[in-house]
Coordinates of C-alpha atoms and ligand atoms in Angstrom, one line a residue:
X40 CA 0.0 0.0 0.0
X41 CA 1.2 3.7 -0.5
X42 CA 2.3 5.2 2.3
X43 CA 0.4 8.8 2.2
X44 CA 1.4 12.1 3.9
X45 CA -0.1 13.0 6.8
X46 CA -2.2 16.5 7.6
X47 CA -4.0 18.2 10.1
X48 CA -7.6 19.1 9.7
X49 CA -6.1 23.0 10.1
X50 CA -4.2 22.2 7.1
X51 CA -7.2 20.7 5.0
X52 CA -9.2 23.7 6.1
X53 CA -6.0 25.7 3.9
X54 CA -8.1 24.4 0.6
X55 CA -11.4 25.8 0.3
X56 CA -10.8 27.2 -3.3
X57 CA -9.9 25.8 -7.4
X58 CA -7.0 28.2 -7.0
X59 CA -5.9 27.0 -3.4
X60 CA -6.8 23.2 -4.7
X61 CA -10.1 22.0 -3.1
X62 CA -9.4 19.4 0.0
X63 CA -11.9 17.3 1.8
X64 CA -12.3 14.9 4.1
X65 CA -13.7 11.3 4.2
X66 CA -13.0 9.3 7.4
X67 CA -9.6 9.7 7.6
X68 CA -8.2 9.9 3.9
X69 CA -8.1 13.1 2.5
X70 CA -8.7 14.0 -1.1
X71 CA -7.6 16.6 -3.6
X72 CA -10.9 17.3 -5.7
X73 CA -10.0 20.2 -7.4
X74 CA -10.6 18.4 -11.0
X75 CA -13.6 17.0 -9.9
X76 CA -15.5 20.2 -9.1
X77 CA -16.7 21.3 -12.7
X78 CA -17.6 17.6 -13.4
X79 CA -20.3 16.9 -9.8
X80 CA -23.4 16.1 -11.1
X81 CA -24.4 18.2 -8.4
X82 CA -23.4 21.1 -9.2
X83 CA -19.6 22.9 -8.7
X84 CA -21.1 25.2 -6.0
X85 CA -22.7 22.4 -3.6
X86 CA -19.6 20.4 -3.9
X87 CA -17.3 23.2 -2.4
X88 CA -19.5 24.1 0.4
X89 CA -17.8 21.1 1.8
X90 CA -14.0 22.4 0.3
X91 CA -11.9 22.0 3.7
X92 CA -13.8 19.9 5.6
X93 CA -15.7 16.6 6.1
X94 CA -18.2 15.2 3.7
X95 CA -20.4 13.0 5.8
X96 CA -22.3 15.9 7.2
X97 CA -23.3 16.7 3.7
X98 CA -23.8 13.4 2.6
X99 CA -25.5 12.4 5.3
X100 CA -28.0 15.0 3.8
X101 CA -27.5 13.9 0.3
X102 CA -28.4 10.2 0.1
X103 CA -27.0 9.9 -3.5
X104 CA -23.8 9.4 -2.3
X105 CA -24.1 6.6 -0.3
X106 CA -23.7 4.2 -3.3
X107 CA -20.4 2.2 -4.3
X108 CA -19.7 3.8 -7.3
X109 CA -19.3 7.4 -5.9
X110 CA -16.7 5.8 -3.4
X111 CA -14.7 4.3 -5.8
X112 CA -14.5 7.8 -7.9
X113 CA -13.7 9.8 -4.5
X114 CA -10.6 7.1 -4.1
X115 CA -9.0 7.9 -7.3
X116 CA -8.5 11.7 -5.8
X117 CA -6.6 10.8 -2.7
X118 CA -3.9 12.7 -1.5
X119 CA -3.9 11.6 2.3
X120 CA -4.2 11.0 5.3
X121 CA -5.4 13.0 8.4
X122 CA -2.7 13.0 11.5
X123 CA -3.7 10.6 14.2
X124 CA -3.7 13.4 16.9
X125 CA -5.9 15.7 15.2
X126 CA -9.4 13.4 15.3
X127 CA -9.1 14.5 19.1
X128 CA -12.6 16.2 20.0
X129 CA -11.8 19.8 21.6
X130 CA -12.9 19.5 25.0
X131 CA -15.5 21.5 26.6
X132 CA -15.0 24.9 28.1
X133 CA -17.3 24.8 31.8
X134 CA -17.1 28.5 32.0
X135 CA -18.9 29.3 28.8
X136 CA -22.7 29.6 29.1
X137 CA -22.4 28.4 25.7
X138 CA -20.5 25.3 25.7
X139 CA -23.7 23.1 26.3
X140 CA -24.5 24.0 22.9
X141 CA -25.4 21.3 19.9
X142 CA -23.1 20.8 17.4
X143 CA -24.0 21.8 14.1
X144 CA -23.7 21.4 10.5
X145 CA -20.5 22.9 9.0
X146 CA -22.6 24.0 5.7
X147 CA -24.4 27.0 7.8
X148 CA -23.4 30.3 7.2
X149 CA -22.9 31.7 11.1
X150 CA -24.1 35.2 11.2
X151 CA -23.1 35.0 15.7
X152 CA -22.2 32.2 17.6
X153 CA -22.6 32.7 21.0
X154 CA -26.0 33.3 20.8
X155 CA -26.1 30.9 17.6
X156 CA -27.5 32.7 14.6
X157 CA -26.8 31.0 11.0
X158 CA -28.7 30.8 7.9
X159 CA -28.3 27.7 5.2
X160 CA -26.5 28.9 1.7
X161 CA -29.3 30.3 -0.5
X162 CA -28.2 26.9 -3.0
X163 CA -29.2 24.8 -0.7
X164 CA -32.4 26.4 0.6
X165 CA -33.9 25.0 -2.7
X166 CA -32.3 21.9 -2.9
X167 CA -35.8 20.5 -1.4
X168 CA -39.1 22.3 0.0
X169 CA -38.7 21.3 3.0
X170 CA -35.7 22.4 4.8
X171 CA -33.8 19.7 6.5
X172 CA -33.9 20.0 10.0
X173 CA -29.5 20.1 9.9
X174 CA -29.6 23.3 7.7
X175 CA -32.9 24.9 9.2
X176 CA -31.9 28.5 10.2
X177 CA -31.1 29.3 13.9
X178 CA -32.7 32.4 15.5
X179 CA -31.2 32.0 19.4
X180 CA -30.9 35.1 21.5
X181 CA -29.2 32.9 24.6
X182 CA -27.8 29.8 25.3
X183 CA -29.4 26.6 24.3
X184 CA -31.3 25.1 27.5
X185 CA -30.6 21.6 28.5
X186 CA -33.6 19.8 29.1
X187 CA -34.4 16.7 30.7
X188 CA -37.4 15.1 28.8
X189 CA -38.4 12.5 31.4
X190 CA -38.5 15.4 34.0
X191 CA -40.0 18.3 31.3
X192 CA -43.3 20.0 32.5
X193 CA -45.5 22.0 30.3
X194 CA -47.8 24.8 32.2
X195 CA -50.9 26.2 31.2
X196 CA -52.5 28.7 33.3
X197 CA -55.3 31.7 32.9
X198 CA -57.5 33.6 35.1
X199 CA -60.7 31.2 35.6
X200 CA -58.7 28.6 33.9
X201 CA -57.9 24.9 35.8
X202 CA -54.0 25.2 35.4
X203 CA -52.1 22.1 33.8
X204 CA -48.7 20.6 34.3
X205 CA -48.3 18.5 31.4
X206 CA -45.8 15.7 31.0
X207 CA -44.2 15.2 27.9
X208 CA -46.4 11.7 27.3
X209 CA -49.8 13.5 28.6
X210 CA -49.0 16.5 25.6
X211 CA -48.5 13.5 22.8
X212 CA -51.5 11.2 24.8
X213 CA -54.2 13.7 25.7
X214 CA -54.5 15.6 22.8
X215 CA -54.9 14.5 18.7
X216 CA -51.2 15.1 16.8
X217 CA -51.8 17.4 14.2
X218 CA -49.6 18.2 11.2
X219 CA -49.1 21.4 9.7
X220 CA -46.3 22.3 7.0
X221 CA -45.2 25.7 7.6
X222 CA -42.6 28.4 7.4
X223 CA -40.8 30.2 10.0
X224 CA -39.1 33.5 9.1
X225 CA -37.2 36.1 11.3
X226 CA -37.7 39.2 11.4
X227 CA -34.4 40.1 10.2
X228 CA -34.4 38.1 7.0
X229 CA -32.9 40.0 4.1
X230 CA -31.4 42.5 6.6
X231 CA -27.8 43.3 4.8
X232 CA -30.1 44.0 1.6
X233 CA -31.7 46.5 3.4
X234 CA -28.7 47.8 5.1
X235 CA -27.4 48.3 1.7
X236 CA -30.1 51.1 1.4
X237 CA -29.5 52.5 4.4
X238 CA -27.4 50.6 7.8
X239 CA -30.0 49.2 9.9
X240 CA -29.3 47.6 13.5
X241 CA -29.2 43.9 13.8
X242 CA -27.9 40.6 12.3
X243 CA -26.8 40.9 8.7
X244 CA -29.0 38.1 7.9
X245 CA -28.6 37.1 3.7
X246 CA -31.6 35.6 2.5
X247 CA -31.8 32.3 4.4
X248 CA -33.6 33.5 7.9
X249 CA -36.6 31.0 6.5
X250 CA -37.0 27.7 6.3
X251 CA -39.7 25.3 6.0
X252 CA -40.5 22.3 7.9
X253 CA -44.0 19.8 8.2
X254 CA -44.3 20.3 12.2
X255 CA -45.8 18.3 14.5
X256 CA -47.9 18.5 17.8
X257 CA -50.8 19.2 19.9
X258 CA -53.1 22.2 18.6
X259 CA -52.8 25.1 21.2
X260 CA -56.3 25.1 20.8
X261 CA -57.1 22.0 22.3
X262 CA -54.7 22.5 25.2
X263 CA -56.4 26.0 26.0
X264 CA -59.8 24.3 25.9
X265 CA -58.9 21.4 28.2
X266 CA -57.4 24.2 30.7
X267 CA -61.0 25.9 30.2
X268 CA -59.3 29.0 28.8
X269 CA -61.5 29.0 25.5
X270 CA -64.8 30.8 26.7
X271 CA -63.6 34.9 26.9
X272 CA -64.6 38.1 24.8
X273 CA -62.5 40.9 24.7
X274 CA -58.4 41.2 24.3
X275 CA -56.8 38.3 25.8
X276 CA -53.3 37.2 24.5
X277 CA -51.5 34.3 25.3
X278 CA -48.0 34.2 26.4
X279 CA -45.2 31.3 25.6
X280 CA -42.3 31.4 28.4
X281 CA -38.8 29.9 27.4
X282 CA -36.7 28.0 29.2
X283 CA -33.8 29.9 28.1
X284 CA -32.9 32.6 30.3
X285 CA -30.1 35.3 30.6
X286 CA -27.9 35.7 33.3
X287 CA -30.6 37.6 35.7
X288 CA -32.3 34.6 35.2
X289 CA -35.5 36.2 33.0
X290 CA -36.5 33.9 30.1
X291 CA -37.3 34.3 26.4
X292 CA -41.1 35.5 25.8
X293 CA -43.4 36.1 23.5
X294 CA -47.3 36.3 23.0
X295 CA -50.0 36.5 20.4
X296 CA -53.4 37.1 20.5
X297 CA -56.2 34.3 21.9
X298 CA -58.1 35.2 19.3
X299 CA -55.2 33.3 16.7
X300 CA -54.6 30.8 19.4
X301 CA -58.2 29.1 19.0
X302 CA -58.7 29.7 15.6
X303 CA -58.9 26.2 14.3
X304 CA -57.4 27.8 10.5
X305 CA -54.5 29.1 12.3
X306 CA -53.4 25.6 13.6
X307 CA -51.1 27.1 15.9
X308 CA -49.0 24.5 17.4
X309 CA -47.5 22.9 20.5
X310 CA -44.6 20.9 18.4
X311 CA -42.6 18.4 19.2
X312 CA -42.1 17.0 15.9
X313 CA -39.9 18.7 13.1
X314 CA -39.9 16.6 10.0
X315 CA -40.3 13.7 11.4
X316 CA -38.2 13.5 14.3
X317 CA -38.2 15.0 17.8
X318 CA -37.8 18.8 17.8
X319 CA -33.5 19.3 17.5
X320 CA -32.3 21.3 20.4
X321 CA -31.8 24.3 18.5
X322 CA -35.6 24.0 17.4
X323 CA -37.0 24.0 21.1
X324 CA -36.7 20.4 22.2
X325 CA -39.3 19.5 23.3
X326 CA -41.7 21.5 22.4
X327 CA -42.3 24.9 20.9
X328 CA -44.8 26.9 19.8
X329 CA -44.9 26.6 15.5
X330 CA -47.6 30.2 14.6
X331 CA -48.0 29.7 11.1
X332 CA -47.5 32.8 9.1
X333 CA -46.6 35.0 12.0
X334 CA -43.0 36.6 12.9
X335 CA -40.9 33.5 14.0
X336 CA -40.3 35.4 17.1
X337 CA -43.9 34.4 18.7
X338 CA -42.9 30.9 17.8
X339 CA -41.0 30.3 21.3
X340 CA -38.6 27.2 21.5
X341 CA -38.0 25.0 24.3
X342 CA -41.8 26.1 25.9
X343 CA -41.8 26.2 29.9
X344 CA -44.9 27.9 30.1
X345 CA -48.5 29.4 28.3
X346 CA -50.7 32.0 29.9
X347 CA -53.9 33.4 28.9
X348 CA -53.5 37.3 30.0
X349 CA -55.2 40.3 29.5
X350 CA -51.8 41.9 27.9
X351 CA -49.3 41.0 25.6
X352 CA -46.1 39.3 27.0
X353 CA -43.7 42.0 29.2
X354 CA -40.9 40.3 27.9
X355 CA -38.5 42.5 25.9
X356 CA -39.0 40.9 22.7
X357 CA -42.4 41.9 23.0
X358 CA -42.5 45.0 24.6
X359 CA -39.1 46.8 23.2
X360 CA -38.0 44.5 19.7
X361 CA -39.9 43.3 16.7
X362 CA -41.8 46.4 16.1
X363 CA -41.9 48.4 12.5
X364 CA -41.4 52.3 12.7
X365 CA -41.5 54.4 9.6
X366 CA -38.5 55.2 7.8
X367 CA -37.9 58.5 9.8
X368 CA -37.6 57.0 12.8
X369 CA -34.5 55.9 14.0
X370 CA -32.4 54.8 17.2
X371 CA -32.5 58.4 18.9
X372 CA -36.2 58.8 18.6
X373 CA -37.4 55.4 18.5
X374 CA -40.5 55.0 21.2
X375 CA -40.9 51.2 20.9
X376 CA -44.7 52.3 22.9
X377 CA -46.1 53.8 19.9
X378 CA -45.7 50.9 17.8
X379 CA -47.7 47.6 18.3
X380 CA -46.0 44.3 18.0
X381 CA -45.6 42.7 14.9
X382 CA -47.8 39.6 14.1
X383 CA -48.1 38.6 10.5
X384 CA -45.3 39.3 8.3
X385 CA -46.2 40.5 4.4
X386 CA -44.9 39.0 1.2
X387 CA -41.6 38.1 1.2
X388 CA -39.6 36.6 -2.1
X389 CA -35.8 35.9 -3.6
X390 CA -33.6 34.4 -6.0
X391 CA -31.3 31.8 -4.7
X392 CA -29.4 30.5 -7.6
X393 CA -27.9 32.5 -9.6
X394 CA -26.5 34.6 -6.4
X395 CA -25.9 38.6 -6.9
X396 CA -23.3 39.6 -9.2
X397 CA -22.7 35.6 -10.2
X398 CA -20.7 35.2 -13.9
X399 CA -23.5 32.8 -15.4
X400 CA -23.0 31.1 -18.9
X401 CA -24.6 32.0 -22.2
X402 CA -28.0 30.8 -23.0
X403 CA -30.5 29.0 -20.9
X404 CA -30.2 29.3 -17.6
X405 CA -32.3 27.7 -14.8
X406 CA -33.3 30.4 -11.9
X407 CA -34.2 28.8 -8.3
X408 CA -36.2 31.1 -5.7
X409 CA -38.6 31.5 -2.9
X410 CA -41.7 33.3 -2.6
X411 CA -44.0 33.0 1.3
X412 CA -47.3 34.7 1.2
X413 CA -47.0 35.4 5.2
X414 CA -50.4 35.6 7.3
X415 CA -50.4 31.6 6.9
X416 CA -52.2 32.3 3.7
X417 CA -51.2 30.1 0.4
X418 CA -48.7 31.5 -2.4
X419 CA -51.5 32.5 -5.3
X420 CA -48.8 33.9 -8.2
X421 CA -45.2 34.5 -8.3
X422 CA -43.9 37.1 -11.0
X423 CA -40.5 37.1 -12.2
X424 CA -38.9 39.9 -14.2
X425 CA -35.9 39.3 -16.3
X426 CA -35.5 43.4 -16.5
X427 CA -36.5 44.9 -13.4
X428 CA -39.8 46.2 -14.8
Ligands
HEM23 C1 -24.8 14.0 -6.9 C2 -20.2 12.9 -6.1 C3 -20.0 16.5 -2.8 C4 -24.7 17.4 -3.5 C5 -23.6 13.4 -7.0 C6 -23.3 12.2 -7.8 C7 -22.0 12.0 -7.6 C8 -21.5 12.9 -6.6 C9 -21.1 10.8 -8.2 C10 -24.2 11.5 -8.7 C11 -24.7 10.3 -8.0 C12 -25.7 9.4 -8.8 O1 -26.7 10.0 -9.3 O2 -25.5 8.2 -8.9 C13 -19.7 13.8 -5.1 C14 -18.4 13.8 -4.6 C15 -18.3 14.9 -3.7 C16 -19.7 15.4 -3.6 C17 -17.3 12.9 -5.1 C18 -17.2 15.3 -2.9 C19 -15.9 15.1 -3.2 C20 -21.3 17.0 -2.6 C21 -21.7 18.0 -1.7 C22 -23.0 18.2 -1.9 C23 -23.4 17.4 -3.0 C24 -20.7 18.6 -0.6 C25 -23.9 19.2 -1.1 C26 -23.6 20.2 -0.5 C27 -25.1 16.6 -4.5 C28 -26.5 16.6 -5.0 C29 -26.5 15.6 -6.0 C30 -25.2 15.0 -6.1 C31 -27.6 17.5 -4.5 C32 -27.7 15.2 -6.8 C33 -27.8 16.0 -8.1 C34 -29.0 15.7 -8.9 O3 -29.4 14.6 -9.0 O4 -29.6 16.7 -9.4 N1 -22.5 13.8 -6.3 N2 -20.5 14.8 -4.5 N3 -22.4 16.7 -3.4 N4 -24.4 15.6 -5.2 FE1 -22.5 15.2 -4.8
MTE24 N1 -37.7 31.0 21.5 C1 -36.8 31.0 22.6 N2 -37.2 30.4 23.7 N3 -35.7 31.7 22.5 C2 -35.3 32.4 21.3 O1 -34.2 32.9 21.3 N4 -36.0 33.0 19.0 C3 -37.1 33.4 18.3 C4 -38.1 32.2 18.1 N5 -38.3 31.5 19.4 C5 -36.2 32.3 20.2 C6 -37.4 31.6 20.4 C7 -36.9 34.0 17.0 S1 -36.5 35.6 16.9 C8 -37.1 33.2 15.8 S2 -36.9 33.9 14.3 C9 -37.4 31.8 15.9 O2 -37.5 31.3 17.2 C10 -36.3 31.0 15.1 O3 -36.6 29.6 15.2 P1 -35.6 28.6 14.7 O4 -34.3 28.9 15.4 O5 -36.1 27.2 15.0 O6 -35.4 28.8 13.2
MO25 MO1 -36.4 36.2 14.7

């Protein structure tokens, strides 16, 4: 056998480019693919979101691969081998309120990562309707909670109500699963267009904070009838507590009106399902709430608690975030009072392949995009313009 050179992952992570050769990793062997690139069925741009690193966490997403043949092409481009020392996990920092935190696919673009923020390439955003759950974008605003699921309590309280502590197994017993397909988009998506305009405060989100998932879980609905919150006139709003909390100890919140909560065409959702699987811990594991259609800010991850109030949530991402002001306003005169909360969210659309500025070839060219109605309402017409008229 031909004894190969060895490298460090570091090293690898040198070739991320055609002119810098294009490196990966498979097990332990490493491979120069640079002249494979232009030939990947799947395109030259999917294949170097892995240049520099591992393959198996896009395979694993890519089932094509795992067939014979496409081993026996990737062996023909070794160069090889990764040092012995180097598959050494790094090991936990105890001090960091952030080293409990999953790990997470490489192919996410990471906008912060302590709170983790990252959006999937816009390439891959197409690749399939739904988004898999690996490359779903991450909206945290603190450190992901560890939670015990034998242990987990769910509670639902209201003024006249009969308050409920529900166990994992009484939230997927007592109530019908329901399924709902929807999309969740922050606030912030499309931010460093607008900041192109003019700067705007905030993540400098591309056009990935959206992603699509079929959800599943108990309909709030039914949980606010069993805890006889259903019968009131009036504004009522009900208010999702997170079990992520900042150093002072005060969690995420978020609420949205009762009147959205029953709706049986709003199918708002108590998930614990994303996809298929249990909710991944960067979802809300266990449960969150999914509101169709709405700011993905109400949709509160790793749920502790739902109360029916008379006002919206105090939280701060209720009372002093997610608002719209007019273009006039801006940091100095900003009264986050005057301004209601945002709910739905309007239209929203892009173009994900070709990207911005992109050298395409001559003649036909296939374009990839997304367009979301908001408001939970269905996608009637999508325009495209080749001119900008
Ligand atoms: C398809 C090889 C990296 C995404 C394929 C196929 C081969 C291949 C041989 C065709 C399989 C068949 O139909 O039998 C490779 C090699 C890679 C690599 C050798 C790395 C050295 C990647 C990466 C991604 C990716 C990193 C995603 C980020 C895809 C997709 C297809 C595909 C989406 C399906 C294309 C279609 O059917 O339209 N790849 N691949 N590949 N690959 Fe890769
Ligand atoms: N819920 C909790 N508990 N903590 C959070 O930081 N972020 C919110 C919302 N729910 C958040 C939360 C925001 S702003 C968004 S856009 C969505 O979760 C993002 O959901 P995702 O990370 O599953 O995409
Ligand atoms: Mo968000």
């Amino acid at each position: 056998a031909p004894q190969y050179p060895r490298y460090t992952r570091a090293e690898v992570a040198q070739h991320r480019t055609p002119s810098d050769r294009v490196w990966v990793t498979h097990g332990t062997d490493v491979f120069d693919v640079t002249d494979f690139v232009e030939m990947h069925p799947g395109g030259p741009d999917k294949i170097l979101l892995a240049a520099g690193g591992a393959l198996e966490p896009f395979w694993a997403l890519y089932a094509v691969h795992s067939q014979p043949h496409v081993l026996e092409l990737l062996r023909d481009y070794k160069v090889g081998e990764l040092s012995p020392e180097d598959a050494a996990p790094p090991s936990g920092d105890t001090e960091d309120p952030f080293s409990g935190d999953p790990p997470r696919h490489p192919a996410l673009r990471v906008n912060s990562l302590k709170p983790f923020n990252a959006e999937p390439p816009p390439e891959l955003l197409t690749q399939s309707f739904l988004t898999p759950n690996e490359l779903f974008f991450t909206r945290n605003h603190l450190p992901v909670p560890a939670v015990e699921p034998g242990s987990y309590r769910l509670r639902v309280e209201g003024p006249g109500g009969r308050s409920l502590s529900l166990s994992l197994a009484e939230l997927r017993q007592r109530f019908p699963k329901h399924e709902v397909t929807a999309t969740l988009q922050c606030a912030g998506n499309r931010r460093s267009e607008m900041s192109r305009v003019r700067p705007v405060k905030g993540l400098a989100w591309d056009i990935g904070a959206i992603s699509t998932a079929r959800w599943g879980g108990a309909r709030l609905r039914d949980v606010l009838l069993a805890a006889g919150l259903g019968d009131r006139t009036g504004e009522w709003h009900v208010c999702f507590e997170g079990l992520d909390a900042d150093a002072s100890g005060t969690p995420y919140g978020a609420s949205i009106p009762l009147e959205r909560a029953l709706s049986a065409e709003a199918e708002v959702l108590l998930a614990y399902e994303m996809n298929g699987q249990e909710l991944p811990r960067d979802h809300g594991f266990p449960v969150r709430v999914v509101v169709p259609g709405v700011v993905g800010a109400r949709s509160v991850k790793w749920l502790r608690s739902v109360a029916v109030s008379p006002s919206e949530s105090p939280s701060h991402w209720q009372q002093n975030d997610y608002k719209g002001f007019c273009p006039s306003v801006d940091w100095d005169s900003v009264d986050f009072r005057a301004a209601p909360a945002i709910q739905e969210l309007p239209v929203q659309s892009a173009i994900t392949e070709p990207r911005p500025g992109a050298a395409v070839p001559a003649g036909e060219l296939t374009v990839k995009g997304y367009a979301w109605s908001g408001g939970g309402r269905e996608v009637i017409r999508v325009d495209v313009s080749l001119d900008g008229i």
